[in-house]
Amino acid sequence: MRHKHKLLQLFFTTNEIDLLPGQVAISPVESTWNDFGYRIRCVFNVHVSDDVEPIKGNMLIGFLPPEEASETEKEAFYEKRATLSELINESRKPVAKPEDLPSFFTLLPDLKTYRYVVDQLSPREAELFLRSVNDLVIYQQVKNDWIGKALATDVFKRGFMRNSEPFFAFNNADSVLGGAEEENFSAISESLDLSFSLDGFETPHEIKLRFSHDGLIPRRINVLIGKNGLGKSQALKHFCRSALRYDDKGLSLTDTSDHHGRPMISRVLAIATPGETRNTFPDERRKTQKLFYRRLNLTRGVNQKASRSVGEALVQLARNYEDIGENSRWELFLGAIEKSLPINALYIALKGGRYVSLKRFAKGGEQITLDRWGDVDPKIEPRLKIEDSYYPLSSGQLTFFKFALLCCLYIENGSFVLMDEPETHLHPNLISEFVELLDYLLEHTGSQAILATHSAYFVREVPKEQVHVFQQQEDGVISIDQPRLRTFGATVDSISQFVFGEDAEIRLTDKIFEKVKGRDFESIDEELSSQLSLAALMDLRRRLENH
């Protein structure tokens, strides 16, 4: 592989070496994760110039056979699957140069690493480094022979692209290389078809999930709604299983727009209350799963020990210096909290009965912040300061706080956020604010969400194209359709009537009718009109007239 521009001096070594400015070293990593036997994981150490400190990071590497090799020799080369460590040893040199090894290509394992390289070096020096190591993102737009050959290899298709994060990085990291202000936040799959089969239903569940990050009305959230037992939670479960590439019969999740049908998703966050999370979402298998996937709880049950308290998670987030676009994760968190909670009144408990305001939690010198974070009281949830006293957050406010905290810890550009019955701990009046908070996080991370709910209050926050109503016909056929009425800003009564039908009115008025059936409607109307919906009042009137 010949280069027209002057590059960094590159070495391959199994030992630590001291680099001079203008040098980069790549070393193998011993790992039990074999990526079909290719052993593609390695680390880089680069010292671009006197003005920039050396940096280290993870990398994937693959090799091509010599250009002059015959077809038989090429087959033997690929069949051997020689690792970086083996090739360095075969060179019989403690520090090998590119000419001592076969032609190679590399890829950083995720967007986070590409951002890190650009942030620590600069866009220009990051490009110099990546060109020096034959990075595929830098070179994939160039029309030359070696790129095409690299992308056609099994090591690229089965090793590099086995996991979702390098797949997402390969397709999207080019925008990161221009700097934070140029990062693309619309590369996630926006047209997905989900299909799965459930016992008890004659036909498969088929859902067309459509998203858009453009337009005056955002379409970053899809809502699944319907009566119990029709498969809403199962839809979230099967979305997870398909994204994780479980081989379930009849299960598929396809991108209908591009990428040969493979969904463009960097990671999945599954969020619910503890019992619902265990029942709805598959277990984490962090050592073997092919997608970054976290199953997270918003609340803690009485008998359930949380893996991390709110205070501990806050410290982890405050110490995380990663950026997503032009925002650090901590800045993203504060911006989200400000959408829904009185941020100036939020305080974090420290040991000894002391408190520190949330806005000052990550401010100050190194010694001050380290001492503060070490003093966080993990047993006390965040508090609201009113005058000179500190009060617990309401259950809804605490849900907001924990949701924003967990999302900002784990979300990445191109994530899917899945939530099962998020209304469980929210008053209906808070749902609009919750959707605003969620949409803020999705907008600033190029992510999307799917919510399964029984609440019409969520439906009225999104356009009808984003709503999927689950209904079962008498013959057992399941239908999942968009509502005919315009849902965005619609009344809760009209949405409930369409989704749940007459059963909703019956459940609301049965008990009341038994108590008032001997009275005239006018007196009932006067007493209850401020408490019942118009639909419920009309049902009572009809029953009284027919009684």
Coordinates of C-alpha atoms in Angstrom, one line a residue:
M1 CA 0.0 0.0 0.0
R2 CA 1.7 3.2 -1.2
H3 CA 1.0 6.6 0.2
K4 CA 1.5 10.0 -1.4
H5 CA 1.7 11.9 1.8
K6 CA 4.4 11.8 4.5
L7 CA 3.2 9.6 7.3
L8 CA 4.2 8.6 10.8
Q9 CA 6.9 6.0 11.3
L10 CA 5.1 2.8 12.1
F11 CA 6.4 -0.2 14.2
F12 CA 4.8 -3.6 15.2
T13 CA 6.1 -5.0 18.5
T14 CA 5.1 -7.4 21.3
N15 CA 7.0 -5.3 23.8
E16 CA 6.7 -1.8 25.3
I17 CA 8.9 0.7 23.4
D18 CA 9.6 4.4 24.0
L19 CA 8.3 6.4 21.0
L20 CA 9.9 9.5 19.5
P21 CA 7.7 12.2 18.1
G22 CA 6.4 11.2 14.7
Q23 CA 6.2 7.5 15.6
V24 CA 3.3 5.0 16.2
A25 CA 3.5 1.4 17.5
I26 CA 0.9 -1.4 17.2
S27 CA 1.0 -4.3 19.6
P28 CA -1.1 -7.5 19.8
V29 CA -3.6 -8.1 22.7
E30 CA -4.0 -11.6 24.2
S31 CA -7.8 -12.2 24.5
T32 CA -10.1 -15.2 24.7
W33 CA -12.4 -13.4 22.3
N34 CA -11.2 -14.9 19.0
D35 CA -13.6 -13.4 16.4
F36 CA -13.8 -16.6 14.4
G37 CA -10.1 -17.3 15.1
Y38 CA -8.7 -14.1 13.5
R39 CA -7.4 -12.5 16.8
I40 CA -7.9 -9.0 15.4
R41 CA -7.6 -7.0 18.7
C42 CA -4.6 -4.9 19.2
V43 CA -3.5 -1.6 20.8
F44 CA -1.9 1.5 19.4
N45 CA 0.5 3.9 21.0
V46 CA 1.1 7.1 19.0
H47 CA 3.3 10.1 19.6
V48 CA 2.5 12.6 16.8
S49 CA 4.7 15.5 17.7
D50 CA 6.6 17.3 20.5
D51 CA 3.5 19.5 21.1
V52 CA 1.2 16.6 21.8
E53 CA 1.4 13.9 24.5
P54 CA 1.4 10.3 23.4
I55 CA -1.9 8.5 23.5
K56 CA -3.0 4.8 23.6
G57 CA -6.1 3.0 22.6
N58 CA -7.7 -0.2 21.2
M59 CA -7.7 -1.1 17.5
L60 CA -8.7 -3.9 15.2
I61 CA -6.2 -5.2 12.5
G62 CA -6.5 -7.5 9.5
F63 CA -4.0 -8.6 6.8
L64 CA -4.0 -9.1 3.0
P65 CA -1.8 -11.7 1.1
P66 CA 1.0 -10.4 -1.1
E67 CA -0.2 -8.8 -4.3
E68 CA 2.0 -11.2 -6.4
A69 CA 0.6 -14.3 -4.6
S70 CA -1.2 -16.9 -6.7
E71 CA -4.8 -17.8 -6.0
T72 CA -3.7 -21.0 -4.3
E73 CA -1.2 -19.0 -2.1
K74 CA -3.9 -16.5 -1.3
E75 CA -6.3 -19.3 -0.2
A76 CA -3.5 -20.8 2.0
F77 CA -2.8 -17.3 3.5
Y78 CA -6.4 -16.8 4.5
E79 CA -6.8 -20.3 5.7
K80 CA -3.8 -19.9 8.1
R81 CA -5.4 -16.8 9.8
A82 CA -2.0 -15.7 11.1
T83 CA -2.3 -13.3 14.0
L84 CA -0.3 -10.1 14.6
S85 CA 1.6 -11.8 17.3
E86 CA 2.5 -14.7 15.1
L87 CA 3.5 -12.4 12.2
I88 CA 5.8 -10.4 14.4
N89 CA 7.5 -13.6 15.7
E90 CA 7.9 -14.8 12.1
S91 CA 9.7 -11.6 11.2
R92 CA 12.4 -12.6 13.8
K93 CA 12.7 -8.9 14.8
P94 CA 11.7 -7.5 18.2
V95 CA 10.4 -4.4 16.5
A96 CA 9.0 -5.1 13.0
K97 CA 8.3 -2.5 10.3
P98 CA 5.4 -2.6 7.8
E99 CA 7.6 -4.1 5.1
D100 CA 8.3 -7.0 7.4
L101 CA 4.6 -8.0 7.6
P102 CA 1.9 -8.6 5.0
S103 CA -0.2 -5.6 3.9
F104 CA -2.6 -4.6 6.7
F105 CA -5.7 -2.5 7.5
T106 CA -7.1 -1.3 10.8
L107 CA -10.3 0.1 12.4
L108 CA -10.9 1.7 15.7
P109 CA -13.5 -0.3 17.6
D110 CA -16.1 2.4 18.3
L111 CA -17.1 6.0 17.9
K112 CA -15.8 6.7 21.4
T113 CA -12.3 5.9 20.3
Y114 CA -12.5 8.0 17.2
R115 CA -13.7 10.9 19.2
Y116 CA -10.9 10.4 21.7
V117 CA -8.2 10.4 19.0
V118 CA -9.6 13.6 17.4
D119 CA -10.0 15.3 20.8
Q120 CA -6.5 14.4 22.0
L121 CA -4.6 15.1 18.8
S122 CA -6.7 17.5 16.6
P123 CA -8.6 16.6 13.4
R124 CA -5.5 17.2 11.2
E125 CA -3.1 15.1 13.4
A126 CA -5.8 12.4 13.9
E127 CA -6.0 12.1 10.1
L128 CA -2.2 11.8 9.9
F129 CA -2.2 9.0 12.5
L130 CA -5.1 7.1 10.9
R131 CA -3.6 7.3 7.4
S132 CA -0.3 6.0 8.8
V133 CA -2.1 2.8 10.1
N134 CA -4.3 2.3 7.0
D135 CA -7.5 3.0 8.9
L136 CA -10.6 1.9 6.8
V137 CA -12.7 4.9 7.8
I138 CA -10.1 7.4 6.4
Y139 CA -9.6 5.4 3.2
Q140 CA -13.0 3.9 2.5
Q141 CA -14.0 6.8 0.1
V142 CA -10.8 6.3 -1.9
K143 CA -11.1 4.3 -5.1
N144 CA -8.1 2.0 -5.0
D145 CA -7.5 -1.7 -5.0
W146 CA -6.5 -2.5 -1.5
I147 CA -9.7 -1.0 0.1
G148 CA -11.9 -3.1 -2.0
K149 CA -9.8 -6.2 -1.2
A150 CA -9.8 -5.4 2.5
L151 CA -13.6 -5.0 2.6
A152 CA -14.0 -8.3 0.7
T153 CA -12.0 -10.4 3.2
D154 CA -13.6 -12.7 5.7
V155 CA -11.6 -11.0 8.5
F156 CA -13.4 -7.8 7.8
K157 CA -16.8 -9.2 7.2
R158 CA -16.8 -11.7 10.0
G159 CA -14.3 -10.3 12.4
F160 CA -14.4 -6.5 12.1
M161 CA -18.1 -6.4 11.4
R162 CA -19.2 -9.1 13.9
N163 CA -20.1 -6.5 16.6
S164 CA -22.4 -3.6 16.2
E165 CA -20.2 -0.8 17.5
P166 CA -17.3 -1.3 15.0
F167 CA -20.0 -1.7 12.3
F168 CA -21.6 1.6 13.3
A169 CA -18.1 3.3 13.6
F170 CA -17.1 2.1 10.1
N171 CA -20.2 3.6 8.6
N172 CA -20.3 6.9 10.7
A173 CA -16.9 7.8 12.1
D174 CA -16.0 9.9 9.1
S175 CA -18.2 12.7 10.4
V176 CA -16.4 12.5 13.8
L177 CA -13.0 13.1 12.2
G178 CA -13.9 16.7 11.2
G179 CA -14.4 17.6 14.8
A180 CA -17.3 17.8 17.3
E181 CA -19.3 20.4 15.4
E182 CA -19.3 18.2 12.2
E183 CA -20.5 14.9 13.9
N184 CA -23.4 13.3 12.1
F185 CA -26.4 12.5 14.4
S186 CA -28.8 11.0 11.8
A187 CA -27.0 7.8 10.8
I188 CA -29.1 5.4 12.9
S189 CA -31.6 3.2 11.0
E190 CA -34.8 5.2 10.6
S191 CA -36.8 2.5 8.7
L192 CA -37.0 -0.8 10.5
D193 CA -39.4 -3.7 10.1
L194 CA -39.8 -6.0 13.1
S195 CA -41.5 -9.4 12.7
F196 CA -41.9 -12.2 15.4
S197 CA -44.3 -15.0 16.3
L198 CA -46.0 -15.6 19.6
D199 CA -48.0 -18.6 20.9
G200 CA -51.7 -18.1 20.8
F201 CA -51.7 -15.8 17.8
E202 CA -52.6 -17.1 14.3
T203 CA -50.4 -14.6 12.5
P204 CA -46.9 -13.0 13.2
H205 CA -46.6 -9.7 14.8
E206 CA -45.3 -7.2 12.2
I207 CA -44.4 -3.7 13.1
K208 CA -43.1 -1.0 10.8
L209 CA -41.0 1.4 12.9
R210 CA -40.3 4.7 11.2
F211 CA -38.3 7.6 12.6
S212 CA -37.1 11.0 11.5
H213 CA -34.8 13.6 13.0
D214 CA -35.9 16.3 10.7
G215 CA -39.0 18.5 10.5
L216 CA -40.8 20.8 12.9
I217 CA -42.4 17.8 14.8
P218 CA -39.7 15.3 15.9
R219 CA -40.3 11.7 15.1
R220 CA -37.7 10.1 17.3
I221 CA -40.2 8.1 19.5
N222 CA -42.4 5.2 18.5
V223 CA -45.3 4.3 20.9
L224 CA -46.8 0.8 21.2
I225 CA -50.2 0.7 22.8
G226 CA -53.1 -1.7 23.3
K227 CA -54.9 -4.0 25.7
N228 CA -53.0 -6.4 27.9
G229 CA -51.8 -9.7 26.5
L230 CA -51.4 -8.5 22.9
G231 CA -47.6 -8.5 22.7
K232 CA -46.5 -4.9 23.4
S233 CA -43.8 -5.9 25.9
Q234 CA -42.9 -8.9 23.8
A235 CA -42.3 -6.6 20.9
L236 CA -39.6 -4.8 23.0
K237 CA -38.2 -8.2 24.0
H238 CA -38.0 -9.4 20.4
F239 CA -36.5 -6.1 19.2
C240 CA -33.7 -6.6 21.8
R241 CA -33.2 -10.2 20.9
S242 CA -33.0 -9.4 17.2
A243 CA -30.6 -6.5 17.7
L244 CA -28.5 -8.8 19.8
R245 CA -28.7 -11.2 16.8
Y246 CA -30.4 -14.1 18.6
D247 CA -31.2 -16.8 16.1
D248 CA -34.9 -17.2 17.0
K249 CA -37.2 -18.9 14.5
G250 CA -39.5 -16.4 12.8
L251 CA -37.7 -13.3 14.3
S252 CA -36.3 -10.6 12.1
L253 CA -35.4 -6.9 12.3
T254 CA -34.4 -5.4 9.0
D255 CA -33.3 -2.0 7.8
T256 CA -35.6 -1.4 4.8
S257 CA -33.5 1.5 3.4
D258 CA -29.9 0.4 3.3
H259 CA -27.0 -1.6 4.6
H260 CA -28.2 -4.9 3.0
G261 CA -30.9 -5.1 5.7
R262 CA -28.6 -4.9 8.7
P263 CA -29.9 -2.4 11.3
M264 CA -27.6 0.5 11.9
I265 CA -27.7 0.6 15.8
S266 CA -24.7 1.3 18.0
R267 CA -26.3 0.1 21.3
V268 CA -29.5 -0.7 23.1
L269 CA -30.6 0.6 26.5
A270 CA -33.6 -1.3 28.0
I271 CA -35.1 0.7 30.9
A272 CA -38.0 -0.3 33.2
T273 CA -38.9 -1.0 36.8
P274 CA -37.2 -4.0 38.3
G275 CA -39.9 -6.6 37.8
E276 CA -40.8 -5.4 34.4
T277 CA -37.2 -5.4 33.3
R278 CA -36.6 -9.0 34.3
N279 CA -39.8 -10.2 32.6
T280 CA -39.5 -8.1 29.4
F281 CA -35.9 -7.8 28.4
P282 CA -33.3 -10.5 27.8
D283 CA -30.4 -11.0 30.2
E284 CA -27.1 -9.2 29.6
R285 CA -24.3 -11.4 28.3
R286 CA -21.5 -8.8 28.2
K287 CA -18.7 -11.3 27.3
T288 CA -20.4 -12.7 24.3
Q289 CA -23.1 -10.2 23.1
K290 CA -22.5 -8.6 19.7
L291 CA -24.1 -5.3 20.7
F292 CA -23.5 -2.9 23.6
Y293 CA -26.6 -3.7 25.6
R294 CA -27.6 -2.6 29.1
R295 CA -30.7 -3.6 31.1
L296 CA -31.3 -0.8 33.5
N297 CA -33.8 -0.2 36.4
L298 CA -35.4 3.1 37.2
T299 CA -36.4 2.1 40.7
R300 CA -35.2 -0.3 43.4
G301 CA -37.5 -2.9 44.9
V302 CA -37.5 -3.5 48.7
N303 CA -35.7 -6.8 48.4
Q304 CA -33.4 -5.8 45.5
K305 CA -29.9 -4.6 46.0
A306 CA -29.1 -1.9 43.4
S307 CA -25.8 -2.5 41.6
R308 CA -25.1 1.2 41.9
S309 CA -26.7 4.0 44.0
V310 CA -27.7 7.3 42.5
G311 CA -24.7 8.9 44.3
E312 CA -22.3 6.4 42.9
A313 CA -23.7 6.8 39.4
L314 CA -23.4 10.5 39.7
V315 CA -19.7 10.3 40.6
Q316 CA -19.1 7.9 37.7
L317 CA -20.8 10.4 35.3
A318 CA -19.0 13.4 36.7
R319 CA -15.7 11.6 36.2
N320 CA -16.5 10.7 32.6
Y321 CA -14.9 13.2 30.2
E322 CA -16.3 11.7 27.0
D323 CA -18.1 13.9 24.6
I324 CA -21.0 13.1 22.3
G325 CA -20.8 15.8 19.6
E326 CA -20.2 19.1 21.3
N327 CA -21.5 18.1 24.7
S328 CA -19.8 16.2 27.5
R329 CA -22.0 13.5 29.1
W330 CA -22.2 15.6 32.3
E331 CA -23.3 18.7 30.3
L332 CA -25.9 16.5 28.5
F333 CA -27.2 15.3 31.9
L334 CA -27.5 18.9 33.3
G335 CA -29.3 20.0 30.1
A336 CA -31.8 17.1 30.4
I337 CA -32.5 17.7 34.1
E338 CA -33.1 21.4 33.5
K339 CA -35.9 20.4 31.1
S340 CA -38.0 18.9 33.9
L341 CA -36.7 19.7 37.3
P342 CA -35.8 22.8 39.3
I343 CA -32.1 22.3 38.8
N344 CA -31.0 25.2 41.0
A345 CA -32.8 23.6 44.0
L346 CA -31.3 20.1 43.4
Y347 CA -28.8 19.0 46.0
I348 CA -26.7 15.8 46.6
A349 CA -26.2 14.5 50.1
L350 CA -22.7 14.2 51.5
K351 CA -21.6 12.3 54.6
G352 CA -22.0 14.2 57.9
G353 CA -25.3 15.8 56.9
R354 CA -23.8 18.1 54.3
Y355 CA -25.1 18.9 50.8
V356 CA -23.7 20.2 47.6
S357 CA -25.8 21.6 44.7
L358 CA -26.0 19.5 41.6
K359 CA -24.7 22.3 39.4
R360 CA -21.6 22.6 41.5
F361 CA -21.1 18.8 41.9
A362 CA -18.5 18.6 39.1
K363 CA -16.9 22.0 39.6
G364 CA -13.7 23.0 41.3
G365 CA -10.1 21.8 41.4
E366 CA -9.0 18.2 41.3
Q367 CA -8.5 17.9 45.1
I368 CA -11.9 19.6 45.9
T369 CA -13.9 17.4 43.5
L370 CA -12.1 14.2 44.5
D371 CA -12.9 14.9 48.2
R372 CA -16.5 15.8 47.4
W373 CA -17.1 12.7 45.3
G374 CA -15.5 10.6 48.0
D375 CA -17.9 12.0 50.6
V376 CA -21.1 11.3 48.7
D377 CA -23.7 9.5 50.9
P378 CA -24.9 6.5 48.8
K379 CA -27.9 5.9 51.1
I380 CA -29.6 9.3 50.5
E381 CA -31.3 10.1 47.2
P382 CA -31.1 13.7 45.7
R383 CA -33.0 16.4 47.6
L384 CA -34.8 19.6 46.8
K385 CA -33.7 22.6 48.9
I386 CA -36.6 24.8 49.9
E387 CA -35.5 27.7 52.0
D388 CA -33.1 26.1 54.5
S389 CA -34.5 22.6 54.5
Y390 CA -33.9 19.6 52.2
Y391 CA -36.9 17.4 51.0
P392 CA -37.0 14.1 49.1
L393 CA -38.0 14.2 45.4
S394 CA -41.4 12.9 44.5
S395 CA -41.5 9.4 42.8
G396 CA -42.1 11.1 39.5
Q397 CA -39.2 13.5 40.0
L398 CA -36.9 10.7 41.1
T399 CA -37.9 8.8 37.9
F400 CA -36.9 11.8 35.8
F401 CA -33.6 12.1 37.6
K402 CA -32.6 8.4 37.4
F403 CA -33.7 8.1 33.8
A404 CA -31.6 11.1 32.7
L405 CA -28.6 9.8 34.8
L406 CA -28.7 6.3 33.4
C407 CA -29.2 7.4 29.8
C408 CA -26.3 9.9 30.0
L409 CA -24.0 7.2 31.5
Y410 CA -24.6 4.7 28.7
I411 CA -26.2 6.4 25.6
E412 CA -24.1 6.8 22.5
N413 CA -24.8 8.3 19.1
G414 CA -27.1 5.8 17.3
S415 CA -28.6 4.2 20.4
F416 CA -32.1 2.7 20.8
V417 CA -33.8 3.4 24.2
L418 CA -36.5 0.9 25.0
M419 CA -39.0 1.5 27.8
D420 CA -41.8 -0.8 29.1
E421 CA -44.7 1.1 30.8
P422 CA -42.7 4.2 31.7
E423 CA -46.0 5.7 33.1
T424 CA -45.8 3.4 36.2
H425 CA -44.2 6.0 38.4
L426 CA -45.4 9.1 36.6
H427 CA -48.5 11.3 37.2
P428 CA -50.3 11.9 33.9
N429 CA -49.5 15.6 34.2
L430 CA -45.7 14.7 34.2
I431 CA -45.8 12.6 31.0
S432 CA -45.5 15.6 28.7
E433 CA -42.4 16.8 30.5
F434 CA -40.9 13.3 30.5
V435 CA -41.3 13.1 26.7
E436 CA -39.6 16.4 26.4
L437 CA -36.7 15.2 28.5
L438 CA -36.5 12.0 26.5
D439 CA -36.6 13.8 23.2
Y440 CA -33.9 16.2 24.3
L441 CA -31.5 13.2 25.0
L442 CA -32.4 11.6 21.7
E443 CA -31.9 14.8 19.8
H444 CA -28.5 15.5 21.3
T445 CA -27.2 11.9 20.7
G446 CA -28.8 11.0 17.4
S447 CA -30.8 8.2 19.1
Q448 CA -34.3 6.9 19.0
A449 CA -36.8 5.3 21.4
I450 CA -39.6 2.7 21.5
L451 CA -42.1 2.9 24.4
A452 CA -44.7 0.2 25.3
T453 CA -47.5 1.7 27.3
H454 CA -51.2 1.6 28.4
S455 CA -51.3 5.4 28.7
A456 CA -53.0 7.6 26.1
Y457 CA -51.0 10.5 27.5
F458 CA -47.9 9.2 25.7
V459 CA -49.8 8.8 22.4
R460 CA -50.9 12.4 22.4
E461 CA -47.2 13.5 22.5
V462 CA -46.3 11.9 19.1
P463 CA -47.7 12.0 15.5
K464 CA -50.0 9.1 14.5
E465 CA -47.3 7.7 12.2
Q466 CA -45.3 6.9 15.3
V467 CA -48.2 5.1 17.1
H468 CA -48.8 1.4 16.8
V469 CA -52.2 0.1 18.1
F470 CA -52.2 -3.6 19.0
Q471 CA -55.6 -5.3 18.4
Q472 CA -56.7 -8.9 18.1
Q473 CA -59.6 -10.0 15.9
E474 CA -62.0 -12.8 16.8
D475 CA -60.2 -15.3 14.6
G476 CA -57.0 -14.8 16.5
V477 CA -55.4 -12.6 13.9
I478 CA -53.3 -9.8 15.4
S479 CA -53.3 -6.4 13.8
I480 CA -50.9 -3.6 14.5
D481 CA -52.0 -0.4 12.8
Q482 CA -51.6 3.3 13.0
P483 CA -54.6 5.2 14.3
R484 CA -56.9 7.1 11.9
L485 CA -57.2 10.1 14.2
R486 CA -54.4 12.7 14.5
T487 CA -52.8 11.8 17.8
F488 CA -50.4 14.7 18.3
G489 CA -52.2 17.0 20.8
A490 CA -55.4 15.0 20.7
T491 CA -57.7 14.6 23.7
V492 CA -57.0 11.6 26.0
D493 CA -60.7 10.6 25.7
S494 CA -60.6 10.3 21.9
I495 CA -57.3 8.3 22.0
S496 CA -58.6 5.9 24.7
Q497 CA -61.9 5.4 22.8
F498 CA -60.0 4.4 19.6
V499 CA -57.4 2.2 21.3
F500 CA -59.5 0.5 24.0
G501 CA -63.0 0.8 22.5
E502 CA -66.2 0.7 24.5
D503 CA -64.7 -1.4 27.2
A504 CA -62.9 1.7 28.6
E505 CA -66.2 3.5 29.1
I506 CA -67.8 0.5 30.7
R507 CA -65.0 0.0 33.3
L508 CA -65.2 3.7 34.2
T509 CA -68.9 3.9 34.7
D510 CA -70.0 0.5 36.0
K511 CA -69.5 1.2 39.7
I512 CA -70.7 4.7 39.5
F513 CA -74.0 3.7 37.8
E514 CA -74.8 1.2 40.6
K515 CA -74.6 4.1 43.1
V516 CA -76.6 6.7 41.1
K517 CA -79.1 4.7 39.2
G518 CA -82.0 6.0 41.3
R519 CA -81.1 9.7 40.7
D520 CA -81.8 12.1 37.8
F521 CA -79.0 12.9 35.4
E522 CA -79.0 16.7 36.1
S523 CA -78.0 16.2 39.7
I524 CA -75.3 13.7 38.7
D525 CA -74.0 16.1 36.0
E526 CA -73.8 18.9 38.5
E527 CA -71.9 16.8 41.0
L528 CA -69.5 14.9 38.8
S529 CA -69.0 17.0 35.6
S530 CA -65.7 18.4 36.9
Q531 CA -64.4 14.9 37.7
L532 CA -65.6 12.7 34.8
S533 CA -64.9 12.9 31.1
L534 CA -67.6 13.9 28.7
A535 CA -67.6 10.3 27.3
A536 CA -68.2 8.8 30.8
L537 CA -71.0 11.3 31.6
M538 CA -72.8 10.5 28.3
D539 CA -72.5 6.8 29.1
L540 CA -74.1 7.4 32.5
R541 CA -76.9 9.4 30.9
R542 CA -77.6 6.6 28.4
R543 CA -77.8 4.0 31.1
L544 CA -80.1 6.1 33.2
E545 CA -82.5 6.6 30.3
N546 CA -82.6 2.9 29.6
H547 CA -82.9 1.8 33.3

